[in-house]
Amino acid sequence: MRTSTRGSRRLTTLAVVAALTTGLLAGCAEDSDDGSTGDGGGNGGGGKTTLTVGTFGTFGYKQAGLYDEYMKAHPDISIKENVTTRTDVYWPKVLTRLQAGSGADDIQAIEIMNVTEAVETQADKFVDLGKEVDKSQWLDWKNAQATTKDGKLIGLGTDVGPMAICYRKDLFEKAGLETDRTKLAAQWKGDWGKYVDLGKQYMKKAPNGTKFVDSASSVYNATLGGADERYYKDDGTVDWDKSQGVKNAWDVAMDVATSDMSAKLKQFDKPWDQGYANGTFATVACPAWMIGYILEKSGESGKGKWDVAAAPTAANWGGSFLGVPTSGKHQKEAVALAKWLTAPEQQAKVFAKQASFPSTPSAYSGLKPAAATTAYFSNAPITQIFSDSAKTIPSQYFGIKDQAINTAMTDIGILQVEQKGKTPDEGWEAASKEIKDVLGQ
């Protein structure tokens, strides 16, 4: 139950570590534009039941062929995936439809920064999946994040997001920097500030038209993902303006934003996607789900040029759930599909395709990335790097307005400094004003 897990999440992390030491690991990603796109095969008709799956990006189900596999085994089912690129666009739209009691998809993805809000304010709008599954398949802390005080499980875990650094070794070589992943990781180990310092070195001999990092917000999120505390205390008390984790992440991000090392791109917007394709930035904070995103957006132009190194600190960024809204017309069929998509066997298939890291420990021992994925990332030991990160990820509490606060910090505060030339103090003040509005202060 949620009330009991708030104080015990650091203990449940020990169970995660034990599970991870027996095998290998994975994470989640994105796609499309600011609206939705239907995909996933099957148009319904002919007496078939059409199930819609609402996601916010490249969950990997279509890419791994899971929709086609399920429809082949269930010829009476047709699946349509509706994709929204940005989570800050996706979730408000979902909330509106849940509250209206209509318009929601049969299966609705829930991002980790939204799960507390879903649990505490929308639980009655979701089917209790705890009655439908063997909950022991998932990591205890993953289940806890989607469980209400009275024990209702509103979502089944998809992935987790252990952190690494993905980098263009060809650009590093041109800038005269170390290209060996192990030696690079040693240079910035334990301190995101050292990573930023390397960025300053990169910019001294940066290849024309390139920057060291995609955005200051990227570095902010990665740094915050390794902190003991985000915007709330474990008891649910909002504490964003006093959190040491937030302060440290902000300071590092400001170092990036006030230098010349950032491409100043807003993550998941089209110019960011084009930055991958055009090779305009040399590094990106890389949770496991980012592997699939890079594969898709960099395409053939990045093959064999990308590599993966351990991040400065162990961190988690991302991870999601699949829920079934009670307003759906096909709840029984939707529950069956959600159970199947999140089962260990299917999570392993998604990992093999795009390295999204499972939340089901029984999948770990047999995880293997696709040969093409390994080759694309210069034969980096992806599973080992993400596994090592996951072993020491701090257990973080996500508050009810966690995503809204995070969006204010990145899309208002940091962007004010990075793109509009405001001072760090002015950026902080702009973010503070928005956060106070969000919190009703």
PDB file of C-alpha atoms in Angstrom, residues 104-398:
ATOM      1  CA  ALA A 104      -9.923   7.659 -23.135  1.00  0.00           C
ATOM      2  CA  ASP A 105      -8.166   4.796 -24.885  1.00  0.00           C
ATOM      3  CA  ASP A 106      -8.890   1.200 -23.874  1.00  0.00           C
ATOM      4  CA  ILE A 107      -5.353   1.038 -22.478  1.00  0.00           C
ATOM      5  CA  GLN A 108      -3.726   4.213 -21.229  1.00  0.00           C
ATOM      6  CA  ALA A 109      -0.006   4.564 -20.510  1.00  0.00           C
ATOM      7  CA  ILE A 110       0.946   6.395 -17.301  1.00  0.00           C
ATOM      8  CA  GLU A 111       4.413   7.972 -16.985  1.00  0.00           C
ATOM      9  CA  ILE A 112       6.276   7.714 -13.683  1.00  0.00           C
ATOM     10  CA  MET A 113       5.967  11.438 -12.928  1.00  0.00           C
ATOM     11  CA  ASN A 114       2.185  11.193 -13.309  1.00  0.00           C
ATOM     12  CA  VAL A 115       1.563   7.960 -11.439  1.00  0.00           C
ATOM     13  CA  THR A 116       1.116   9.558  -7.994  1.00  0.00           C
ATOM     14  CA  GLU A 117      -1.489  11.945  -9.376  1.00  0.00           C
ATOM     15  CA  ALA A 118      -3.252   9.015 -11.034  1.00  0.00           C
ATOM     16  CA  VAL A 119      -3.157   6.987  -7.826  1.00  0.00           C
ATOM     17  CA  GLU A 120      -4.315   9.770  -5.515  1.00  0.00           C
ATOM     18  CA  THR A 121      -6.882  11.541  -7.711  1.00  0.00           C
ATOM     19  CA  GLN A 122      -7.935   9.190 -10.529  1.00  0.00           C
ATOM     20  CA  ALA A 123      -7.880   5.699  -9.007  1.00  0.00           C
ATOM     21  CA  ASP A 124     -11.638   5.263  -9.410  1.00  0.00           C
ATOM     22  CA  LYS A 125     -11.212   5.855 -13.146  1.00  0.00           C
ATOM     23  CA  PHE A 126      -8.993   2.752 -13.556  1.00  0.00           C
ATOM     24  CA  VAL A 127      -9.627  -0.980 -13.286  1.00  0.00           C
ATOM     25  CA  ASP A 128      -7.991  -2.707 -10.284  1.00  0.00           C
ATOM     26  CA  LEU A 129      -5.390  -4.814 -12.097  1.00  0.00           C
ATOM     27  CA  GLY A 130      -4.107  -6.320  -8.863  1.00  0.00           C
ATOM     28  CA  LYS A 131      -7.038  -8.704  -9.018  1.00  0.00           C
ATOM     29  CA  GLU A 132      -6.043  -9.791 -12.514  1.00  0.00           C
ATOM     30  CA  VAL A 133      -2.326 -10.574 -12.228  1.00  0.00           C
ATOM     31  CA  ASP A 134       0.381 -12.198 -10.135  1.00  0.00           C
ATOM     32  CA  LYS A 135       1.910  -9.033  -8.705  1.00  0.00           C
ATOM     33  CA  SER A 136       5.129 -10.827  -7.786  1.00  0.00           C
ATOM     34  CA  GLN A 137       6.159 -10.649 -11.471  1.00  0.00           C
ATOM     35  CA  TRP A 138       7.078  -6.977 -11.011  1.00  0.00           C
ATOM     36  CA  LEU A 139       9.612  -5.217  -8.809  1.00  0.00           C
ATOM     37  CA  ASP A 140       8.036  -4.444  -5.449  1.00  0.00           C
ATOM     38  CA  TRP A 141       8.805  -0.730  -5.654  1.00  0.00           C
ATOM     39  CA  LYS A 142       7.373  -0.566  -9.157  1.00  0.00           C
ATOM     40  CA  ASN A 143       4.048  -2.015  -7.956  1.00  0.00           C
ATOM     41  CA  ALA A 144       4.095   0.307  -4.952  1.00  0.00           C
ATOM     42  CA  GLN A 145       4.239   3.386  -7.175  1.00  0.00           C
ATOM     43  CA  ALA A 146       0.913   2.420  -8.811  1.00  0.00           C
ATOM     44  CA  THR A 147      -0.891   1.178  -5.683  1.00  0.00           C
ATOM     45  CA  THR A 148      -3.490   3.152  -3.736  1.00  0.00           C
ATOM     46  CA  LYS A 149      -3.711   3.367   0.045  1.00  0.00           C
ATOM     47  CA  ASP A 150      -6.381   0.681   0.055  1.00  0.00           C
ATOM     48  CA  GLY A 151      -4.333  -1.675  -2.132  1.00  0.00           C
ATOM     49  CA  LYS A 152      -5.755  -1.037  -5.608  1.00  0.00           C
ATOM     50  CA  LEU A 153      -3.195  -1.510  -8.409  1.00  0.00           C
ATOM     51  CA  ILE A 154      -4.089   0.907 -11.209  1.00  0.00           C
ATOM     52  CA  GLY A 155      -1.197   0.168 -13.577  1.00  0.00           C
ATOM     53  CA  LEU A 156       1.107  -2.656 -14.650  1.00  0.00           C
ATOM     54  CA  GLY A 157       4.800  -1.757 -14.853  1.00  0.00           C
ATOM     55  CA  THR A 158       6.419  -1.503 -18.274  1.00  0.00           C
ATOM     56  CA  ASP A 159      10.001  -0.326 -17.845  1.00  0.00           C
ATOM     57  CA  VAL A 160      12.527   1.477 -15.659  1.00  0.00           C
ATOM     58  CA  GLY A 161      15.138   4.019 -16.753  1.00  0.00           C
ATOM     59  CA  PRO A 162      18.694   3.391 -15.489  1.00  0.00           C
ATOM     60  CA  MET A 163      21.089   6.062 -16.738  1.00  0.00           C
ATOM     61  CA  ALA A 164      24.136   6.149 -19.022  1.00  0.00           C
ATOM     62  CA  ILE A 165      25.773   8.696 -21.333  1.00  0.00           C
ATOM     63  CA  CYS A 166      25.391   8.156 -25.078  1.00  0.00           C
ATOM     64  CA  TYR A 167      28.058   9.948 -27.082  1.00  0.00           C
ATOM     65  CA  ARG A 168      29.286  10.381 -30.640  1.00  0.00           C
ATOM     66  CA  LYS A 169      32.796   8.958 -30.570  1.00  0.00           C
ATOM     67  CA  ASP A 170      33.508  10.365 -34.056  1.00  0.00           C
ATOM     68  CA  LEU A 171      32.858  13.895 -32.797  1.00  0.00           C
ATOM     69  CA  PHE A 172      34.895  13.268 -29.648  1.00  0.00           C
ATOM     70  CA  GLU A 173      37.825  12.155 -31.773  1.00  0.00           C
ATOM     71  CA  LYS A 174      37.622  15.276 -33.940  1.00  0.00           C
ATOM     72  CA  ALA A 175      37.575  17.419 -30.788  1.00  0.00           C
ATOM     73  CA  GLY A 176      40.696  15.683 -29.485  1.00  0.00           C
ATOM     74  CA  LEU A 177      38.942  13.987 -26.557  1.00  0.00           C
ATOM     75  CA  GLU A 178      39.163  10.473 -25.194  1.00  0.00           C
ATOM     76  CA  THR A 179      36.883   8.055 -27.060  1.00  0.00           C
ATOM     77  CA  ASP A 180      37.244   4.908 -24.948  1.00  0.00           C
ATOM     78  CA  ARG A 181      34.025   4.431 -22.952  1.00  0.00           C
ATOM     79  CA  THR A 182      35.743   3.107 -19.819  1.00  0.00           C
ATOM     80  CA  LYS A 183      38.305   5.905 -19.670  1.00  0.00           C
ATOM     81  CA  LEU A 184      35.631   8.515 -20.352  1.00  0.00           C
ATOM     82  CA  ALA A 185      33.451   7.214 -17.536  1.00  0.00           C
ATOM     83  CA  ALA A 186      36.429   7.419 -15.208  1.00  0.00           C
ATOM     84  CA  GLN A 187      36.944  11.094 -16.108  1.00  0.00           C
ATOM     85  CA  TRP A 188      33.462  12.147 -14.978  1.00  0.00           C
ATOM     86  CA  LYS A 189      32.762   9.456 -12.361  1.00  0.00           C
ATOM     87  CA  GLY A 190      30.834  10.649  -9.330  1.00  0.00           C
ATOM     88  CA  ASP A 191      30.229  14.231 -10.444  1.00  0.00           C
ATOM     89  CA  TRP A 192      28.031  15.688 -13.190  1.00  0.00           C
ATOM     90  CA  GLY A 193      30.138  18.832 -12.872  1.00  0.00           C
ATOM     91  CA  LYS A 194      33.085  16.892 -14.312  1.00  0.00           C
ATOM     92  CA  TYR A 195      30.898  15.928 -17.273  1.00  0.00           C
ATOM     93  CA  VAL A 196      30.174  19.620 -17.836  1.00  0.00           C
ATOM     94  CA  ASP A 197      33.892  20.410 -17.509  1.00  0.00           C
ATOM     95  CA  LEU A 198      34.578  17.930 -20.306  1.00  0.00           C
ATOM     96  CA  GLY A 199      31.999  19.785 -22.361  1.00  0.00           C
ATOM     97  CA  LYS A 200      34.014  22.971 -21.988  1.00  0.00           C
ATOM     98  CA  GLN A 201      37.073  21.107 -23.276  1.00  0.00           C
ATOM     99  CA  TYR A 202      35.030  19.773 -26.199  1.00  0.00           C
ATOM    100  CA  MET A 203      33.949  23.254 -27.233  1.00  0.00           C
ATOM    101  CA  LYS A 204      37.550  24.418 -27.601  1.00  0.00           C
ATOM    102  CA  LYS A 205      37.956  22.168 -30.656  1.00  0.00           C
ATOM    103  CA  ALA A 206      34.347  21.299 -31.439  1.00  0.00           C
ATOM    104  CA  PRO A 207      33.682  20.227 -35.039  1.00  0.00           C
ATOM    105  CA  ASN A 208      31.862  22.958 -36.944  1.00  0.00           C
ATOM    106  CA  GLY A 209      28.169  23.177 -36.205  1.00  0.00           C
ATOM    107  CA  THR A 210      28.268  20.907 -33.158  1.00  0.00           C
ATOM    108  CA  LYS A 211      27.714  21.358 -29.443  1.00  0.00           C
ATOM    109  CA  PHE A 212      28.626  19.109 -26.538  1.00  0.00           C
ATOM    110  CA  VAL A 213      25.103  18.447 -25.251  1.00  0.00           C
ATOM    111  CA  ASP A 214      21.552  18.697 -26.570  1.00  0.00           C
ATOM    112  CA  SER A 215      20.176  20.865 -23.756  1.00  0.00           C
ATOM    113  CA  ALA A 216      20.679  22.043 -20.213  1.00  0.00           C
ATOM    114  CA  SER A 217      17.334  20.465 -19.302  1.00  0.00           C
ATOM    115  CA  SER A 218      18.689  17.066 -20.292  1.00  0.00           C
ATOM    116  CA  VAL A 219      21.559  17.445 -17.839  1.00  0.00           C
ATOM    117  CA  TYR A 220      19.170  18.747 -15.181  1.00  0.00           C
ATOM    118  CA  ASN A 221      16.891  15.714 -15.444  1.00  0.00           C
ATOM    119  CA  ALA A 222      19.799  13.274 -15.393  1.00  0.00           C
ATOM    120  CA  THR A 223      21.374  14.907 -12.346  1.00  0.00           C
ATOM    121  CA  LEU A 224      18.060  15.054 -10.494  1.00  0.00           C
ATOM    122  CA  GLY A 225      17.436  11.384 -11.338  1.00  0.00           C
ATOM    123  CA  GLY A 226      20.339  10.422  -9.084  1.00  0.00           C
ATOM    124  CA  ALA A 227      19.294  12.537  -6.098  1.00  0.00           C
ATOM    125  CA  ASP A 228      17.830  11.174  -2.877  1.00  0.00           C
ATOM    126  CA  GLU A 229      15.064  13.780  -2.964  1.00  0.00           C
ATOM    127  CA  ARG A 230      13.230  15.505  -5.805  1.00  0.00           C
ATOM    128  CA  TYR A 231      10.377  17.964  -5.282  1.00  0.00           C
ATOM    129  CA  TYR A 232       8.658  16.211  -2.385  1.00  0.00           C
ATOM    130  CA  LYS A 233       9.669  14.585   0.872  1.00  0.00           C
ATOM    131  CA  ASP A 234       8.829  10.914   1.352  1.00  0.00           C
ATOM    132  CA  ASP A 235       5.777  11.849   3.414  1.00  0.00           C
ATOM    133  CA  GLY A 236       4.279  13.709   0.449  1.00  0.00           C
ATOM    134  CA  THR A 237       5.159  17.208   1.657  1.00  0.00           C
ATOM    135  CA  VAL A 238       6.156  19.519  -1.191  1.00  0.00           C
ATOM    136  CA  ASP A 239       9.720  20.704  -0.663  1.00  0.00           C
ATOM    137  CA  TRP A 240      10.959  21.665  -4.120  1.00  0.00           C
ATOM    138  CA  ASP A 241      12.548  24.989  -3.153  1.00  0.00           C
ATOM    139  CA  LYS A 242      14.533  23.474  -0.263  1.00  0.00           C
ATOM    140  CA  SER A 243      15.534  20.174  -1.882  1.00  0.00           C
ATOM    141  CA  GLN A 244      19.288  19.701  -2.099  1.00  0.00           C
ATOM    142  CA  GLY A 245      18.753  17.418  -5.089  1.00  0.00           C
ATOM    143  CA  VAL A 246      16.961  20.190  -6.963  1.00  0.00           C
ATOM    144  CA  LYS A 247      19.606  22.754  -6.022  1.00  0.00           C
ATOM    145  CA  ASN A 248      22.454  20.551  -7.237  1.00  0.00           C
ATOM    146  CA  ALA A 249      20.698  19.741 -10.513  1.00  0.00           C
ATOM    147  CA  TRP A 250      19.856  23.426 -11.095  1.00  0.00           C
ATOM    148  CA  ASP A 251      23.452  24.528 -10.511  1.00  0.00           C
ATOM    149  CA  VAL A 252      24.801  21.988 -12.993  1.00  0.00           C
ATOM    150  CA  ALA A 253      22.151  22.937 -15.556  1.00  0.00           C
ATOM    151  CA  MET A 254      22.985  26.617 -15.164  1.00  0.00           C
ATOM    152  CA  ASP A 255      26.642  25.874 -15.839  1.00  0.00           C
ATOM    153  CA  VAL A 256      25.534  24.333 -19.131  1.00  0.00           C
ATOM    154  CA  ALA A 257      22.965  27.024 -19.971  1.00  0.00           C
ATOM    155  CA  THR A 258      25.359  29.923 -19.435  1.00  0.00           C
ATOM    156  CA  SER A 259      28.138  28.380 -21.508  1.00  0.00           C
ATOM    157  CA  ASP A 260      28.346  27.725 -25.239  1.00  0.00           C
ATOM    158  CA  MET A 261      28.152  23.931 -24.981  1.00  0.00           C
ATOM    159  CA  SER A 262      24.406  23.418 -25.445  1.00  0.00           C
ATOM    160  CA  ALA A 263      22.533  23.043 -28.728  1.00  0.00           C
ATOM    161  CA  LYS A 264      19.618  24.667 -26.852  1.00  0.00           C
ATOM    162  CA  LEU A 265      17.090  22.147 -28.131  1.00  0.00           C
ATOM    163  CA  LYS A 266      13.807  21.372 -26.403  1.00  0.00           C
ATOM    164  CA  GLN A 267      13.641  17.633 -25.911  1.00  0.00           C
ATOM    165  CA  PHE A 268      11.095  15.714 -27.999  1.00  0.00           C
ATOM    166  CA  ASP A 269      10.406  18.644 -30.303  1.00  0.00           C
ATOM    167  CA  LYS A 270      11.137  18.125 -33.998  1.00  0.00           C
ATOM    168  CA  PRO A 271      14.352  20.217 -34.013  1.00  0.00           C
ATOM    169  CA  TRP A 272      15.714  17.871 -31.327  1.00  0.00           C
ATOM    170  CA  ASP A 273      14.924  14.871 -33.542  1.00  0.00           C
ATOM    171  CA  GLN A 274      16.664  16.614 -36.431  1.00  0.00           C
ATOM    172  CA  GLY A 275      19.658  17.228 -34.170  1.00  0.00           C
ATOM    173  CA  TYR A 276      20.104  13.481 -33.844  1.00  0.00           C
ATOM    174  CA  ALA A 277      19.832  12.972 -37.585  1.00  0.00           C
ATOM    175  CA  ASN A 278      22.265  15.799 -38.332  1.00  0.00           C
ATOM    176  CA  GLY A 279      24.780  14.986 -35.590  1.00  0.00           C
ATOM    177  CA  THR A 280      24.605  18.458 -34.062  1.00  0.00           C
ATOM    178  CA  PHE A 281      25.358  17.404 -30.470  1.00  0.00           C
ATOM    179  CA  ALA A 282      27.986  15.026 -29.169  1.00  0.00           C
ATOM    180  CA  THR A 283      26.390  13.661 -26.009  1.00  0.00           C
ATOM    181  CA  VAL A 284      23.000  13.070 -24.443  1.00  0.00           C
ATOM    182  CA  ALA A 285      21.968  11.883 -20.996  1.00  0.00           C
ATOM    183  CA  CYS A 286      20.849   8.396 -21.889  1.00  0.00           C
ATOM    184  CA  PRO A 287      18.368   6.387 -19.818  1.00  0.00           C
ATOM    185  CA  ALA A 288      17.849   2.922 -21.272  1.00  0.00           C
ATOM    186  CA  TRP A 289      14.768   3.941 -23.260  1.00  0.00           C
ATOM    187  CA  MET A 290      16.863   6.547 -25.111  1.00  0.00           C
ATOM    188  CA  ILE A 291      18.644   3.740 -26.976  1.00  0.00           C
ATOM    189  CA  GLY A 292      15.528   3.091 -29.028  1.00  0.00           C
ATOM    190  CA  TYR A 293      14.977   6.791 -29.577  1.00  0.00           C
ATOM    191  CA  ILE A 294      18.494   7.284 -30.927  1.00  0.00           C
ATOM    192  CA  LEU A 295      18.139   4.266 -33.195  1.00  0.00           C
ATOM    193  CA  GLU A 296      14.995   5.741 -34.692  1.00  0.00           C
ATOM    194  CA  LYS A 297      15.994   9.403 -34.935  1.00  0.00           C
ATOM    195  CA  SER A 298      19.679   9.116 -35.864  1.00  0.00           C
ATOM    196  CA  GLY A 299      19.009   6.431 -38.442  1.00  0.00           C
ATOM    197  CA  GLU A 300      21.697   5.111 -40.738  1.00  0.00           C
ATOM    198  CA  SER A 301      23.764   8.277 -40.390  1.00  0.00           C
ATOM    199  CA  GLY A 302      24.595   7.413 -36.772  1.00  0.00           C
ATOM    200  CA  LYS A 303      25.357   3.725 -37.178  1.00  0.00           C
ATOM    201  CA  GLY A 304      28.659   2.803 -35.533  1.00  0.00           C
ATOM    202  CA  LYS A 305      29.271   6.410 -34.470  1.00  0.00           C
ATOM    203  CA  TRP A 306      27.364   6.294 -31.195  1.00  0.00           C
ATOM    204  CA  ASP A 307      28.829   4.681 -28.089  1.00  0.00           C
ATOM    205  CA  VAL A 308      27.623   4.269 -24.499  1.00  0.00           C
ATOM    206  CA  ALA A 309      29.496   4.974 -21.249  1.00  0.00           C
ATOM    207  CA  ALA A 310      28.517   4.842 -17.592  1.00  0.00           C
ATOM    208  CA  ALA A 311      26.932   8.052 -16.302  1.00  0.00           C
ATOM    209  CA  PRO A 312      28.623  10.176 -13.618  1.00  0.00           C
ATOM    210  CA  THR A 313      26.191   8.827 -11.012  1.00  0.00           C
ATOM    211  CA  ALA A 314      23.582   6.078 -10.897  1.00  0.00           C
ATOM    212  CA  ALA A 315      20.225   7.590 -11.764  1.00  0.00           C
ATOM    213  CA  ASN A 316      16.757   6.760 -13.015  1.00  0.00           C
ATOM    214  CA  TRP A 317      14.873   8.766 -15.609  1.00  0.00           C
ATOM    215  CA  GLY A 318      11.593   7.403 -16.822  1.00  0.00           C
ATOM    216  CA  GLY A 319       9.531   4.296 -16.496  1.00  0.00           C
ATOM    217  CA  SER A 320       5.847   3.794 -17.136  1.00  0.00           C
ATOM    218  CA  PHE A 321       2.709   1.758 -16.511  1.00  0.00           C
ATOM    219  CA  LEU A 322      -0.276   0.527 -18.490  1.00  0.00           C
ATOM    220  CA  GLY A 323      -3.698   1.188 -16.989  1.00  0.00           C
ATOM    221  CA  VAL A 324      -7.196   0.267 -18.150  1.00  0.00           C
ATOM    222  CA  PRO A 325      -9.789   3.068 -17.787  1.00  0.00           C
ATOM    223  CA  THR A 326     -13.141   2.014 -16.380  1.00  0.00           C
ATOM    224  CA  SER A 327     -14.862   4.076 -19.085  1.00  0.00           C
ATOM    225  CA  GLY A 328     -13.648   1.689 -21.783  1.00  0.00           C
ATOM    226  CA  LYS A 329     -16.154  -0.416 -23.690  1.00  0.00           C
ATOM    227  CA  HIS A 330     -13.860  -3.435 -23.871  1.00  0.00           C
ATOM    228  CA  GLN A 331     -12.410  -3.732 -20.380  1.00  0.00           C
ATOM    229  CA  LYS A 332     -12.036  -7.515 -20.351  1.00  0.00           C
ATOM    230  CA  GLU A 333     -10.161  -7.553 -23.653  1.00  0.00           C
ATOM    231  CA  ALA A 334      -8.072  -4.505 -22.656  1.00  0.00           C
ATOM    232  CA  VAL A 335      -7.014  -6.119 -19.369  1.00  0.00           C
ATOM    233  CA  ALA A 336      -5.928  -9.251 -21.234  1.00  0.00           C
ATOM    234  CA  LEU A 337      -3.846  -7.199 -23.680  1.00  0.00           C
ATOM    235  CA  ALA A 338      -2.272  -5.059 -20.926  1.00  0.00           C
ATOM    236  CA  LYS A 339      -1.297  -8.204 -18.992  1.00  0.00           C
ATOM    237  CA  TRP A 340       0.256  -9.728 -22.100  1.00  0.00           C
ATOM    238  CA  LEU A 341       2.172  -6.596 -23.151  1.00  0.00           C
ATOM    239  CA  THR A 342       3.735  -6.194 -19.695  1.00  0.00           C
ATOM    240  CA  ALA A 343       4.505  -9.878 -19.088  1.00  0.00           C
ATOM    241  CA  PRO A 344       8.223 -10.764 -18.670  1.00  0.00           C
ATOM    242  CA  GLU A 345       8.375 -12.485 -22.062  1.00  0.00           C
ATOM    243  CA  GLN A 346       7.116  -9.416 -23.901  1.00  0.00           C
ATOM    244  CA  GLN A 347       9.280  -7.012 -21.894  1.00  0.00           C
ATOM    245  CA  ALA A 348      12.291  -9.103 -22.934  1.00  0.00           C
ATOM    246  CA  LYS A 349      11.259  -8.821 -26.595  1.00  0.00           C
ATOM    247  CA  VAL A 350      11.037  -5.027 -26.333  1.00  0.00           C
ATOM    248  CA  PHE A 351      14.480  -4.981 -24.726  1.00  0.00           C
ATOM    249  CA  ALA A 352      15.886  -7.067 -27.569  1.00  0.00           C
ATOM    250  CA  LYS A 353      14.539  -4.528 -30.051  1.00  0.00           C
ATOM    251  CA  GLN A 354      15.376  -1.214 -28.371  1.00  0.00           C
ATOM    252  CA  ALA A 355      16.926  -1.866 -24.927  1.00  0.00           C
ATOM    253  CA  SER A 356      13.905  -0.673 -22.920  1.00  0.00           C
ATOM    254  CA  PHE A 357      14.649  -2.036 -19.471  1.00  0.00           C
ATOM    255  CA  PRO A 358      12.092  -4.463 -17.919  1.00  0.00           C
ATOM    256  CA  SER A 359      10.398  -3.996 -14.561  1.00  0.00           C
ATOM    257  CA  THR A 360       9.946  -7.780 -14.325  1.00  0.00           C
ATOM    258  CA  PRO A 361      12.973  -9.445 -12.639  1.00  0.00           C
ATOM    259  CA  SER A 362      12.362 -12.884 -14.142  1.00  0.00           C
ATOM    260  CA  ALA A 363      13.223 -11.425 -17.558  1.00  0.00           C
ATOM    261  CA  TYR A 364      16.699 -10.293 -16.516  1.00  0.00           C
ATOM    262  CA  SER A 365      18.681 -13.506 -16.810  1.00  0.00           C
ATOM    263  CA  GLY A 366      18.003 -13.884 -20.527  1.00  0.00           C
ATOM    264  CA  LEU A 367      18.151 -10.300 -21.765  1.00  0.00           C
ATOM    265  CA  LYS A 368      20.111  -9.735 -24.936  1.00  0.00           C
ATOM    266  CA  PRO A 369      20.045  -6.643 -27.122  1.00  0.00           C
ATOM    267  CA  ALA A 370      19.625  -7.216 -30.828  1.00  0.00           C
ATOM    268  CA  ALA A 371      22.891  -7.668 -32.717  1.00  0.00           C
ATOM    269  CA  ALA A 372      21.998  -4.664 -34.853  1.00  0.00           C
ATOM    270  CA  THR A 373      21.528  -2.508 -31.737  1.00  0.00           C
ATOM    271  CA  THR A 374      24.873  -3.594 -30.306  1.00  0.00           C
ATOM    272  CA  ALA A 375      26.629  -2.849 -33.595  1.00  0.00           C
ATOM    273  CA  TYR A 376      24.922   0.542 -33.865  1.00  0.00           C
ATOM    274  CA  PHE A 377      26.368   1.532 -30.483  1.00  0.00           C
ATOM    275  CA  SER A 378      29.919   0.413 -31.247  1.00  0.00           C
ATOM    276  CA  ASN A 379      29.520  -2.931 -29.461  1.00  0.00           C
ATOM    277  CA  ALA A 380      29.061  -1.230 -26.095  1.00  0.00           C
ATOM    278  CA  PRO A 381      28.085  -3.643 -23.276  1.00  0.00           C
ATOM    279  CA  ILE A 382      24.677  -1.998 -22.952  1.00  0.00           C
ATOM    280  CA  THR A 383      23.113  -4.515 -20.590  1.00  0.00           C
ATOM    281  CA  GLN A 384      26.051  -4.375 -18.185  1.00  0.00           C
ATOM    282  CA  ILE A 385      26.185  -0.576 -18.155  1.00  0.00           C
ATOM    283  CA  PHE A 386      22.484  -0.225 -17.392  1.00  0.00           C
ATOM    284  CA  SER A 387      22.600  -3.084 -14.898  1.00  0.00           C
ATOM    285  CA  ASP A 388      25.428  -1.454 -12.956  1.00  0.00           C
ATOM    286  CA  SER A 389      23.503   1.815 -12.865  1.00  0.00           C
ATOM    287  CA  ALA A 390      20.315   0.184 -11.664  1.00  0.00           C
ATOM    288  CA  LYS A 391      22.012  -1.505  -8.712  1.00  0.00           C
ATOM    289  CA  THR A 392      22.502   1.778  -6.843  1.00  0.00           C
ATOM    290  CA  ILE A 393      19.661   3.992  -8.082  1.00  0.00           C
ATOM    291  CA  PRO A 394      18.231   5.904  -5.105  1.00  0.00           C
ATOM    292  CA  SER A 395      14.582   5.305  -4.330  1.00  0.00           C
ATOM    293  CA  GLN A 396      12.738   8.551  -5.073  1.00  0.00           C
ATOM    294  CA  TYR A 397       9.283   9.736  -4.133  1.00  0.00           C
ATOM    295  CA  PHE A 398       7.277  11.320  -6.954  1.00  0.00           C
TER     296      PHE A 398
END
